[in-house]
């Protein structure tokens, strides 16, 4: 979904600001390492996660961006969510807006309202007018139903929606490629993860030797909890190496495209 028209531009030295990242400064982009203190969003492109937007709302609003692109815009479906309430004013101030989503409404038409309101706030006076028309009314303002599907589809198609089906665009995408990337972890993190795997091995032996169903159930629960901790801790340990690796990938892509 979009508002306005975007013209393609080519930038010589593109500066990108990434929120809450760490790693090397490569390929002409800058990184914001924390949301604390004085954060400067002065890149040509400023990439911010939805969870970070509420923390930087005043800074983002005062920046008065000409273009705002909201990827996975269905994350803005909940009218009570902090990310939604913080993002909508920023979107509303932009001259051009593009909302990107493969599933703008996951289950019901009411999930489209905040996205439509962000693009065209004057189409419906309030959520109740929209809900009564396209959500089969509602009890106490809760709109779970659906009505006038074709009208809503035609309204969106004629105003804000550009739809692309997989069958129409898959031929334009490169072949999917999977590969293993081995990362070097910090010694202290590696030591902690190895200790967790040793603990898991001991737990598995105790499961094999369990003598009652109650004991087995308790050990299985402990095993599940420990596996979850291993996934979490190993993911946290990989973050610095992953950010560094992605910096290298971005640098390669940047130089490849800038020299063509």
PDB file of C-alpha atoms in Angstrom:
ATOM      1  CA  UNK A   1       0.000   0.000   0.000  1.00  0.00           C
ATOM      2  CA  UNK A   2       1.315   3.438  -0.740  1.00  0.00           C
ATOM      3  CA  UNK A   3       0.575   7.148  -0.572  1.00  0.00           C
ATOM      4  CA  UNK A   4       2.026   9.408  -3.238  1.00  0.00           C
ATOM      5  CA  UNK A   5       4.557   8.549  -5.912  1.00  0.00           C
ATOM      6  CA  UNK A   6       8.207   7.681  -5.345  1.00  0.00           C
ATOM      7  CA  UNK A   7      10.840   8.455  -7.974  1.00  0.00           C
ATOM      8  CA  UNK A   8      13.912   6.245  -8.081  1.00  0.00           C
ATOM      9  CA  UNK A   9      17.114   8.029  -7.109  1.00  0.00           C
ATOM     10  CA  UNK A  10      20.777   6.995  -7.125  1.00  0.00           C
ATOM     11  CA  UNK A  11      22.934   8.091  -4.213  1.00  0.00           C
ATOM     12  CA  UNK A  12      26.685   8.311  -4.357  1.00  0.00           C
ATOM     13  CA  UNK A  13      27.679   7.891  -0.710  1.00  0.00           C
ATOM     14  CA  UNK A  14      24.627   6.391   0.995  1.00  0.00           C
ATOM     15  CA  UNK A  15      24.528   6.746   4.766  1.00  0.00           C
ATOM     16  CA  UNK A  16      22.261   4.340   6.646  1.00  0.00           C
ATOM     17  CA  UNK A  17      21.531   4.550  10.371  1.00  0.00           C
ATOM     18  CA  UNK A  18      20.640   1.243  12.023  1.00  0.00           C
ATOM     19  CA  UNK A  19      19.086   1.268  15.487  1.00  0.00           C
ATOM     20  CA  UNK A  20      20.504  -0.805  18.348  1.00  0.00           C
ATOM     21  CA  UNK A  21      23.263  -2.423  16.316  1.00  0.00           C
ATOM     22  CA  UNK A  22      26.929  -3.011  16.858  1.00  0.00           C
ATOM     23  CA  UNK A  23      29.808  -3.780  14.552  1.00  0.00           C
ATOM     24  CA  UNK A  24      32.132  -2.142  12.094  1.00  0.00           C
ATOM     25  CA  UNK A  25      31.289   0.983  10.152  1.00  0.00           C
ATOM     26  CA  UNK A  26      31.355  -0.172   6.550  1.00  0.00           C
ATOM     27  CA  UNK A  27      30.071   0.855   3.140  1.00  0.00           C
ATOM     28  CA  UNK A  28      29.330   4.467   4.113  1.00  0.00           C
ATOM     29  CA  UNK A  29      26.555   3.772   6.624  1.00  0.00           C
ATOM     30  CA  UNK A  30      26.440   4.781  10.275  1.00  0.00           C
ATOM     31  CA  UNK A  31      25.017   2.797  13.190  1.00  0.00           C
ATOM     32  CA  UNK A  32      23.196   3.941  16.312  1.00  0.00           C
ATOM     33  CA  UNK A  33      24.435   1.684  19.105  1.00  0.00           C
ATOM     34  CA  UNK A  34      21.827   2.615  21.713  1.00  0.00           C
ATOM     35  CA  UNK A  35      18.597   4.548  22.136  1.00  0.00           C
ATOM     36  CA  UNK A  36      19.933   6.258  25.268  1.00  0.00           C
ATOM     37  CA  UNK A  37      21.282   9.784  25.156  1.00  0.00           C
ATOM     38  CA  UNK A  38      21.318  12.021  22.100  1.00  0.00           C
ATOM     39  CA  UNK A  39      20.458   9.902  19.040  1.00  0.00           C
ATOM     40  CA  UNK A  40      21.094  11.455  15.627  1.00  0.00           C
ATOM     41  CA  UNK A  41      19.067  10.057  12.738  1.00  0.00           C
ATOM     42  CA  UNK A  42      20.797  11.900   9.926  1.00  0.00           C
ATOM     43  CA  UNK A  43      21.396   9.099   7.440  1.00  0.00           C
ATOM     44  CA  UNK A  44      19.954   9.065   3.939  1.00  0.00           C
ATOM     45  CA  UNK A  45      18.199   5.925   5.146  1.00  0.00           C
ATOM     46  CA  UNK A  46      17.363   5.383   8.831  1.00  0.00           C
ATOM     47  CA  UNK A  47      16.350   1.825   9.698  1.00  0.00           C
ATOM     48  CA  UNK A  48      14.427   1.465  12.963  1.00  0.00           C
ATOM     49  CA  UNK A  49      12.652  -1.548  14.464  1.00  0.00           C
ATOM     50  CA  UNK A  50       9.021  -1.157  15.534  1.00  0.00           C
ATOM     51  CA  UNK A  51       9.957  -1.843  19.157  1.00  0.00           C
ATOM     52  CA  UNK A  52      12.432   1.058  19.078  1.00  0.00           C
ATOM     53  CA  UNK A  53       9.993   3.598  17.610  1.00  0.00           C
ATOM     54  CA  UNK A  54       8.197   4.398  20.923  1.00  0.00           C
ATOM     55  CA  UNK A  55      11.560   5.140  22.578  1.00  0.00           C
ATOM     56  CA  UNK A  56      12.554   7.529  19.777  1.00  0.00           C
ATOM     57  CA  UNK A  57       9.119   8.921  18.907  1.00  0.00           C
ATOM     58  CA  UNK A  58       9.877  12.583  19.652  1.00  0.00           C
ATOM     59  CA  UNK A  59      13.154  12.436  17.719  1.00  0.00           C
ATOM     60  CA  UNK A  60      11.488  10.682  14.784  1.00  0.00           C
ATOM     61  CA  UNK A  61       8.581  13.133  14.614  1.00  0.00           C
ATOM     62  CA  UNK A  62      10.882  16.150  14.770  1.00  0.00           C
ATOM     63  CA  UNK A  63      13.021  14.685  11.972  1.00  0.00           C
ATOM     64  CA  UNK A  64      10.124  15.182   9.519  1.00  0.00           C
ATOM     65  CA  UNK A  65      11.086  12.430   7.085  1.00  0.00           C
ATOM     66  CA  UNK A  66       9.925  12.925   3.522  1.00  0.00           C
ATOM     67  CA  UNK A  67       9.555   9.180   2.961  1.00  0.00           C
ATOM     68  CA  UNK A  68       8.513   6.491   5.458  1.00  0.00           C
ATOM     69  CA  UNK A  69       8.486   2.813   4.521  1.00  0.00           C
ATOM     70  CA  UNK A  70       6.812   0.487   7.037  1.00  0.00           C
ATOM     71  CA  UNK A  71       7.882  -3.075   6.314  1.00  0.00           C
ATOM     72  CA  UNK A  72       5.644  -5.884   7.607  1.00  0.00           C
ATOM     73  CA  UNK A  73       3.010  -3.218   8.223  1.00  0.00           C
ATOM     74  CA  UNK A  74       0.552  -5.748   9.694  1.00  0.00           C
ATOM     75  CA  UNK A  75       2.496  -5.190  12.936  1.00  0.00           C
ATOM     76  CA  UNK A  76       0.530  -1.927  13.110  1.00  0.00           C
ATOM     77  CA  UNK A  77      -2.865  -3.672  13.234  1.00  0.00           C
ATOM     78  CA  UNK A  78      -3.376  -3.382  17.011  1.00  0.00           C
ATOM     79  CA  UNK A  79      -4.760   0.049  17.913  1.00  0.00           C
ATOM     80  CA  UNK A  80      -3.713  -0.380  21.561  1.00  0.00           C
ATOM     81  CA  UNK A  81      -0.103  -1.395  20.869  1.00  0.00           C
ATOM     82  CA  UNK A  82       2.671   1.087  21.729  1.00  0.00           C
ATOM     83  CA  UNK A  83       4.360   0.512  18.373  1.00  0.00           C
ATOM     84  CA  UNK A  84       1.142   1.432  16.541  1.00  0.00           C
ATOM     85  CA  UNK A  85       0.423   4.581  18.541  1.00  0.00           C
ATOM     86  CA  UNK A  86       4.029   5.720  18.163  1.00  0.00           C
ATOM     87  CA  UNK A  87       4.338   4.909  14.452  1.00  0.00           C
ATOM     88  CA  UNK A  88       1.084   6.377  13.092  1.00  0.00           C
ATOM     89  CA  UNK A  89       1.963  10.067  13.829  1.00  0.00           C
ATOM     90  CA  UNK A  90       5.371   9.613  12.171  1.00  0.00           C
ATOM     91  CA  UNK A  91       3.741   8.063   9.115  1.00  0.00           C
ATOM     92  CA  UNK A  92       1.135  10.827   9.062  1.00  0.00           C
ATOM     93  CA  UNK A  93       3.787  13.580   8.872  1.00  0.00           C
ATOM     94  CA  UNK A  94       5.659  12.027   5.946  1.00  0.00           C
ATOM     95  CA  UNK A  95       5.160  13.321   2.426  1.00  0.00           C
ATOM     96  CA  UNK A  96       5.333   9.824   0.946  1.00  0.00           C
ATOM     97  CA  UNK A  97       4.408   6.563   2.672  1.00  0.00           C
ATOM     98  CA  UNK A  98       4.721   2.935   1.614  1.00  0.00           C
ATOM     99  CA  UNK A  99       3.339   0.097   3.739  1.00  0.00           C
ATOM    100  CA  UNK A 100       4.696  -3.314   2.807  1.00  0.00           C
ATOM    101  CA  UNK A 101       3.058  -6.566   3.856  1.00  0.00           C
ATOM    102  CA  UNK A 102       2.473 -10.050   2.497  1.00  0.00           C
ATOM    103  CA  UNK A 103      -0.460 -10.410   4.903  1.00  0.00           C
ATOM    104  CA  UNK A 104      -1.924  -6.956   5.689  1.00  0.00           C
ATOM    105  CA  UNK A 105      -4.900  -8.617   7.436  1.00  0.00           C
ATOM    106  CA  UNK A 106      -4.177 -11.944   9.095  1.00  0.00           C
ATOM    107  CA  UNK A 107      -7.760 -12.866   9.943  1.00  0.00           C
ATOM    108  CA  UNK A 108     -10.323 -10.034   9.859  1.00  0.00           C
ATOM    109  CA  UNK A 109     -10.962  -6.621   8.189  1.00  0.00           C
ATOM    110  CA  UNK A 110     -10.573  -4.649  11.436  1.00  0.00           C
ATOM    111  CA  UNK A 111      -6.833  -5.398  11.245  1.00  0.00           C
ATOM    112  CA  UNK A 112      -6.635  -3.149   8.176  1.00  0.00           C
ATOM    113  CA  UNK A 113      -8.086  -0.057   9.833  1.00  0.00           C
ATOM    114  CA  UNK A 114      -4.964   1.441  11.434  1.00  0.00           C
ATOM    115  CA  UNK A 115      -2.973   0.898   8.237  1.00  0.00           C
ATOM    116  CA  UNK A 116      -5.686   2.547   6.134  1.00  0.00           C
ATOM    117  CA  UNK A 117      -5.980   5.354   8.685  1.00  0.00           C
ATOM    118  CA  UNK A 118      -2.229   5.944   8.425  1.00  0.00           C
ATOM    119  CA  UNK A 119      -2.497   6.375   4.656  1.00  0.00           C
ATOM    120  CA  UNK A 120      -5.870   8.142   4.371  1.00  0.00           C
ATOM    121  CA  UNK A 121      -7.031   9.362   7.797  1.00  0.00           C
ATOM    122  CA  UNK A 122     -10.090  11.174   6.411  1.00  0.00           C
ATOM    123  CA  UNK A 123     -11.752   8.228   4.623  1.00  0.00           C
ATOM    124  CA  UNK A 124     -13.600   7.171   7.781  1.00  0.00           C
ATOM    125  CA  UNK A 125     -14.256   9.427  10.757  1.00  0.00           C
ATOM    126  CA  UNK A 126     -13.470   6.722  13.303  1.00  0.00           C
ATOM    127  CA  UNK A 127     -13.061   2.989  13.818  1.00  0.00           C
ATOM    128  CA  UNK A 128     -16.779   2.574  14.591  1.00  0.00           C
ATOM    129  CA  UNK A 129     -17.837   3.869  11.174  1.00  0.00           C
ATOM    130  CA  UNK A 130     -15.351   1.501   9.514  1.00  0.00           C
ATOM    131  CA  UNK A 131     -16.292  -1.396  11.803  1.00  0.00           C
ATOM    132  CA  UNK A 132     -20.016  -1.039  11.191  1.00  0.00           C
ATOM    133  CA  UNK A 133     -19.438  -1.028   7.443  1.00  0.00           C
ATOM    134  CA  UNK A 134     -16.842  -3.764   6.956  1.00  0.00           C
ATOM    135  CA  UNK A 135     -16.778  -5.766  10.203  1.00  0.00           C
ATOM    136  CA  UNK A 136     -20.480  -6.612  10.516  1.00  0.00           C
ATOM    137  CA  UNK A 137     -20.861  -4.183  13.364  1.00  0.00           C
ATOM    138  CA  UNK A 138     -19.686  -5.097  16.822  1.00  0.00           C
ATOM    139  CA  UNK A 139     -20.664  -5.384  20.464  1.00  0.00           C
ATOM    140  CA  UNK A 140     -19.110  -2.777  22.770  1.00  0.00           C
ATOM    141  CA  UNK A 141     -16.748  -1.687  19.994  1.00  0.00           C
ATOM    142  CA  UNK A 142     -15.278  -5.165  19.411  1.00  0.00           C
ATOM    143  CA  UNK A 143     -15.294  -5.881  15.674  1.00  0.00           C
ATOM    144  CA  UNK A 144     -14.633  -9.554  14.984  1.00  0.00           C
ATOM    145  CA  UNK A 145     -16.829 -10.085  11.912  1.00  0.00           C
ATOM    146  CA  UNK A 146     -16.599  -9.236   8.215  1.00  0.00           C
ATOM    147  CA  UNK A 147     -19.010  -7.651   5.725  1.00  0.00           C
ATOM    148  CA  UNK A 148     -18.999  -5.884   2.352  1.00  0.00           C
ATOM    149  CA  UNK A 149     -15.789  -7.668   1.358  1.00  0.00           C
ATOM    150  CA  UNK A 150     -15.948  -6.729  -2.320  1.00  0.00           C
ATOM    151  CA  UNK A 151     -16.561  -3.058  -1.576  1.00  0.00           C
ATOM    152  CA  UNK A 152     -13.576  -2.909   0.801  1.00  0.00           C
ATOM    153  CA  UNK A 153     -11.360  -4.682  -1.722  1.00  0.00           C
ATOM    154  CA  UNK A 154     -12.379  -2.299  -4.510  1.00  0.00           C
ATOM    155  CA  UNK A 155     -11.909   0.723  -2.236  1.00  0.00           C
ATOM    156  CA  UNK A 156      -8.385  -0.352  -1.322  1.00  0.00           C
ATOM    157  CA  UNK A 157      -7.486  -1.297  -4.888  1.00  0.00           C
ATOM    158  CA  UNK A 158      -8.651   2.046  -6.267  1.00  0.00           C
ATOM    159  CA  UNK A 159      -6.865   4.125  -3.635  1.00  0.00           C
ATOM    160  CA  UNK A 160      -3.895   2.599  -1.795  1.00  0.00           C
ATOM    161  CA  UNK A 161      -3.298  -1.066  -2.639  1.00  0.00           C
ATOM    162  CA  UNK A 162      -0.900  -2.473  -5.218  1.00  0.00           C
ATOM    163  CA  UNK A 163      -1.141  -6.257  -5.029  1.00  0.00           C
ATOM    164  CA  UNK A 164       1.490  -8.654  -6.317  1.00  0.00           C
ATOM    165  CA  UNK A 165       0.868 -12.409  -6.228  1.00  0.00           C
ATOM    166  CA  UNK A 166       3.681 -14.910  -5.754  1.00  0.00           C
ATOM    167  CA  UNK A 167       3.008 -16.483  -9.133  1.00  0.00           C
ATOM    168  CA  UNK A 168       3.531 -13.084 -10.762  1.00  0.00           C
ATOM    169  CA  UNK A 169       6.840 -12.198  -9.103  1.00  0.00           C
ATOM    170  CA  UNK A 170       8.634 -15.459  -8.280  1.00  0.00           C
ATOM    171  CA  UNK A 171      10.200 -15.540 -11.739  1.00  0.00           C
ATOM    172  CA  UNK A 172      11.877 -12.189 -10.957  1.00  0.00           C
ATOM    173  CA  UNK A 173      13.552 -13.463  -7.790  1.00  0.00           C
ATOM    174  CA  UNK A 174      16.910 -15.248  -7.646  1.00  0.00           C
ATOM    175  CA  UNK A 175      16.999 -18.958  -6.919  1.00  0.00           C
ATOM    176  CA  UNK A 176      16.746 -19.660  -3.195  1.00  0.00           C
ATOM    177  CA  UNK A 177      20.107 -20.587  -1.747  1.00  0.00           C
ATOM    178  CA  UNK A 178      20.935 -22.133   1.609  1.00  0.00           C
ATOM    179  CA  UNK A 179      24.377 -22.243   3.116  1.00  0.00           C
ATOM    180  CA  UNK A 180      26.020 -22.743   6.481  1.00  0.00           C
ATOM    181  CA  UNK A 181      27.892 -19.806   7.961  1.00  0.00           C
ATOM    182  CA  UNK A 182      30.310 -20.713  10.744  1.00  0.00           C
ATOM    183  CA  UNK A 183      30.880 -17.973  13.309  1.00  0.00           C
ATOM    184  CA  UNK A 184      33.642 -17.413  15.846  1.00  0.00           C
ATOM    185  CA  UNK A 185      32.195 -16.869  19.316  1.00  0.00           C
ATOM    186  CA  UNK A 186      33.827 -15.210  22.289  1.00  0.00           C
ATOM    187  CA  UNK A 187      35.674 -17.729  24.455  1.00  0.00           C
ATOM    188  CA  UNK A 188      33.611 -16.983  27.579  1.00  0.00           C
ATOM    189  CA  UNK A 189      30.331 -17.458  25.662  1.00  0.00           C
ATOM    190  CA  UNK A 190      31.570 -20.677  24.087  1.00  0.00           C
ATOM    191  CA  UNK A 191      32.566 -22.010  27.507  1.00  0.00           C
ATOM    192  CA  UNK A 192      29.114 -21.294  28.945  1.00  0.00           C
ATOM    193  CA  UNK A 193      27.315 -22.945  26.019  1.00  0.00           C
ATOM    194  CA  UNK A 194      29.522 -26.043  26.225  1.00  0.00           C
ATOM    195  CA  UNK A 195      28.672 -26.293  29.930  1.00  0.00           C
ATOM    196  CA  UNK A 196      24.969 -26.201  29.072  1.00  0.00           C
ATOM    197  CA  UNK A 197      25.399 -29.017  26.530  1.00  0.00           C
ATOM    198  CA  UNK A 198      27.216 -31.106  29.152  1.00  0.00           C
ATOM    199  CA  UNK A 199      24.338 -30.467  31.547  1.00  0.00           C
ATOM    200  CA  UNK A 200      21.913 -31.552  28.817  1.00  0.00           C
ATOM    201  CA  UNK A 201      23.852 -34.782  28.300  1.00  0.00           C
ATOM    202  CA  UNK A 202      23.638 -35.602  32.017  1.00  0.00           C
ATOM    203  CA  UNK A 203      19.919 -34.840  31.987  1.00  0.00           C
ATOM    204  CA  UNK A 204      19.333 -37.201  29.051  1.00  0.00           C
ATOM    205  CA  UNK A 205      21.077 -40.002  30.949  1.00  0.00           C
ATOM    206  CA  UNK A 206      18.854 -39.333  33.960  1.00  0.00           C
ATOM    207  CA  UNK A 207      15.803 -39.532  31.689  1.00  0.00           C
ATOM    208  CA  UNK A 208      16.913 -42.947  30.425  1.00  0.00           C
ATOM    209  CA  UNK A 209      17.392 -44.157  34.013  1.00  0.00           C
ATOM    210  CA  UNK A 210      14.138 -42.721  35.405  1.00  0.00           C
ATOM    211  CA  UNK A 211      12.094 -45.218  37.413  1.00  0.00           C
ATOM    212  CA  UNK A 212       8.654 -43.608  37.533  1.00  0.00           C
ATOM    213  CA  UNK A 213       6.336 -41.662  35.252  1.00  0.00           C
ATOM    214  CA  UNK A 214       6.334 -38.674  37.599  1.00  0.00           C
ATOM    215  CA  UNK A 215      10.132 -38.565  37.601  1.00  0.00           C
ATOM    216  CA  UNK A 216      10.191 -38.922  33.806  1.00  0.00           C
ATOM    217  CA  UNK A 217       7.691 -36.084  33.331  1.00  0.00           C
ATOM    218  CA  UNK A 218       9.686 -33.812  35.650  1.00  0.00           C
ATOM    219  CA  UNK A 219      12.968 -34.567  33.877  1.00  0.00           C
ATOM    220  CA  UNK A 220      11.365 -34.066  30.439  1.00  0.00           C
ATOM    221  CA  UNK A 221      10.144 -30.646  31.555  1.00  0.00           C
ATOM    222  CA  UNK A 222      13.643 -29.767  32.766  1.00  0.00           C
ATOM    223  CA  UNK A 223      15.074 -30.966  29.447  1.00  0.00           C
ATOM    224  CA  UNK A 224      12.678 -28.757  27.482  1.00  0.00           C
ATOM    225  CA  UNK A 225      13.569 -25.748  29.637  1.00  0.00           C
ATOM    226  CA  UNK A 226      17.305 -26.388  29.251  1.00  0.00           C
ATOM    227  CA  UNK A 227      17.058 -26.767  25.459  1.00  0.00           C
ATOM    228  CA  UNK A 228      15.188 -23.451  25.317  1.00  0.00           C
ATOM    229  CA  UNK A 229      17.959 -21.813  27.371  1.00  0.00           C
ATOM    230  CA  UNK A 230      20.624 -23.230  25.027  1.00  0.00           C
ATOM    231  CA  UNK A 231      18.798 -21.784  22.008  1.00  0.00           C
ATOM    232  CA  UNK A 232      18.442 -18.388  23.712  1.00  0.00           C
ATOM    233  CA  UNK A 233      21.978 -18.140  25.097  1.00  0.00           C
ATOM    234  CA  UNK A 234      23.630 -19.360  21.889  1.00  0.00           C
ATOM    235  CA  UNK A 235      21.588 -16.854  19.857  1.00  0.00           C
ATOM    236  CA  UNK A 236      22.671 -14.025  22.165  1.00  0.00           C
ATOM    237  CA  UNK A 237      26.295 -15.137  21.902  1.00  0.00           C
ATOM    238  CA  UNK A 238      26.141 -15.064  18.094  1.00  0.00           C
ATOM    239  CA  UNK A 239      24.862 -11.475  17.818  1.00  0.00           C
ATOM    240  CA  UNK A 240      28.253  -9.670  17.579  1.00  0.00           C
ATOM    241  CA  UNK A 241      29.556 -12.191  15.023  1.00  0.00           C
ATOM    242  CA  UNK A 242      26.335 -12.041  12.987  1.00  0.00           C
ATOM    243  CA  UNK A 243      26.366  -8.220  12.886  1.00  0.00           C
ATOM    244  CA  UNK A 244      29.996  -8.255  11.799  1.00  0.00           C
ATOM    245  CA  UNK A 245      29.257 -10.842   9.091  1.00  0.00           C
ATOM    246  CA  UNK A 246      26.267  -8.858   7.797  1.00  0.00           C
ATOM    247  CA  UNK A 247      28.453  -5.753   7.642  1.00  0.00           C
ATOM    248  CA  UNK A 248      30.780  -7.634   5.294  1.00  0.00           C
ATOM    249  CA  UNK A 249      27.835  -8.818   3.167  1.00  0.00           C
ATOM    250  CA  UNK A 250      26.407  -5.283   2.923  1.00  0.00           C
ATOM    251  CA  UNK A 251      29.813  -3.932   1.969  1.00  0.00           C
ATOM    252  CA  UNK A 252      30.145  -6.465  -0.849  1.00  0.00           C
ATOM    253  CA  UNK A 253      26.666  -5.729  -2.171  1.00  0.00           C
ATOM    254  CA  UNK A 254      27.255  -1.980  -1.938  1.00  0.00           C
ATOM    255  CA  UNK A 255      30.511  -2.036  -3.881  1.00  0.00           C
ATOM    256  CA  UNK A 256      29.064  -4.427  -6.450  1.00  0.00           C
ATOM    257  CA  UNK A 257      26.071  -2.174  -7.139  1.00  0.00           C
ATOM    258  CA  UNK A 258      28.001   1.108  -6.973  1.00  0.00           C
ATOM    259  CA  UNK A 259      30.543  -0.011  -9.572  1.00  0.00           C
ATOM    260  CA  UNK A 260      27.934  -1.223 -12.077  1.00  0.00           C
TER     261      UNK A 260
END
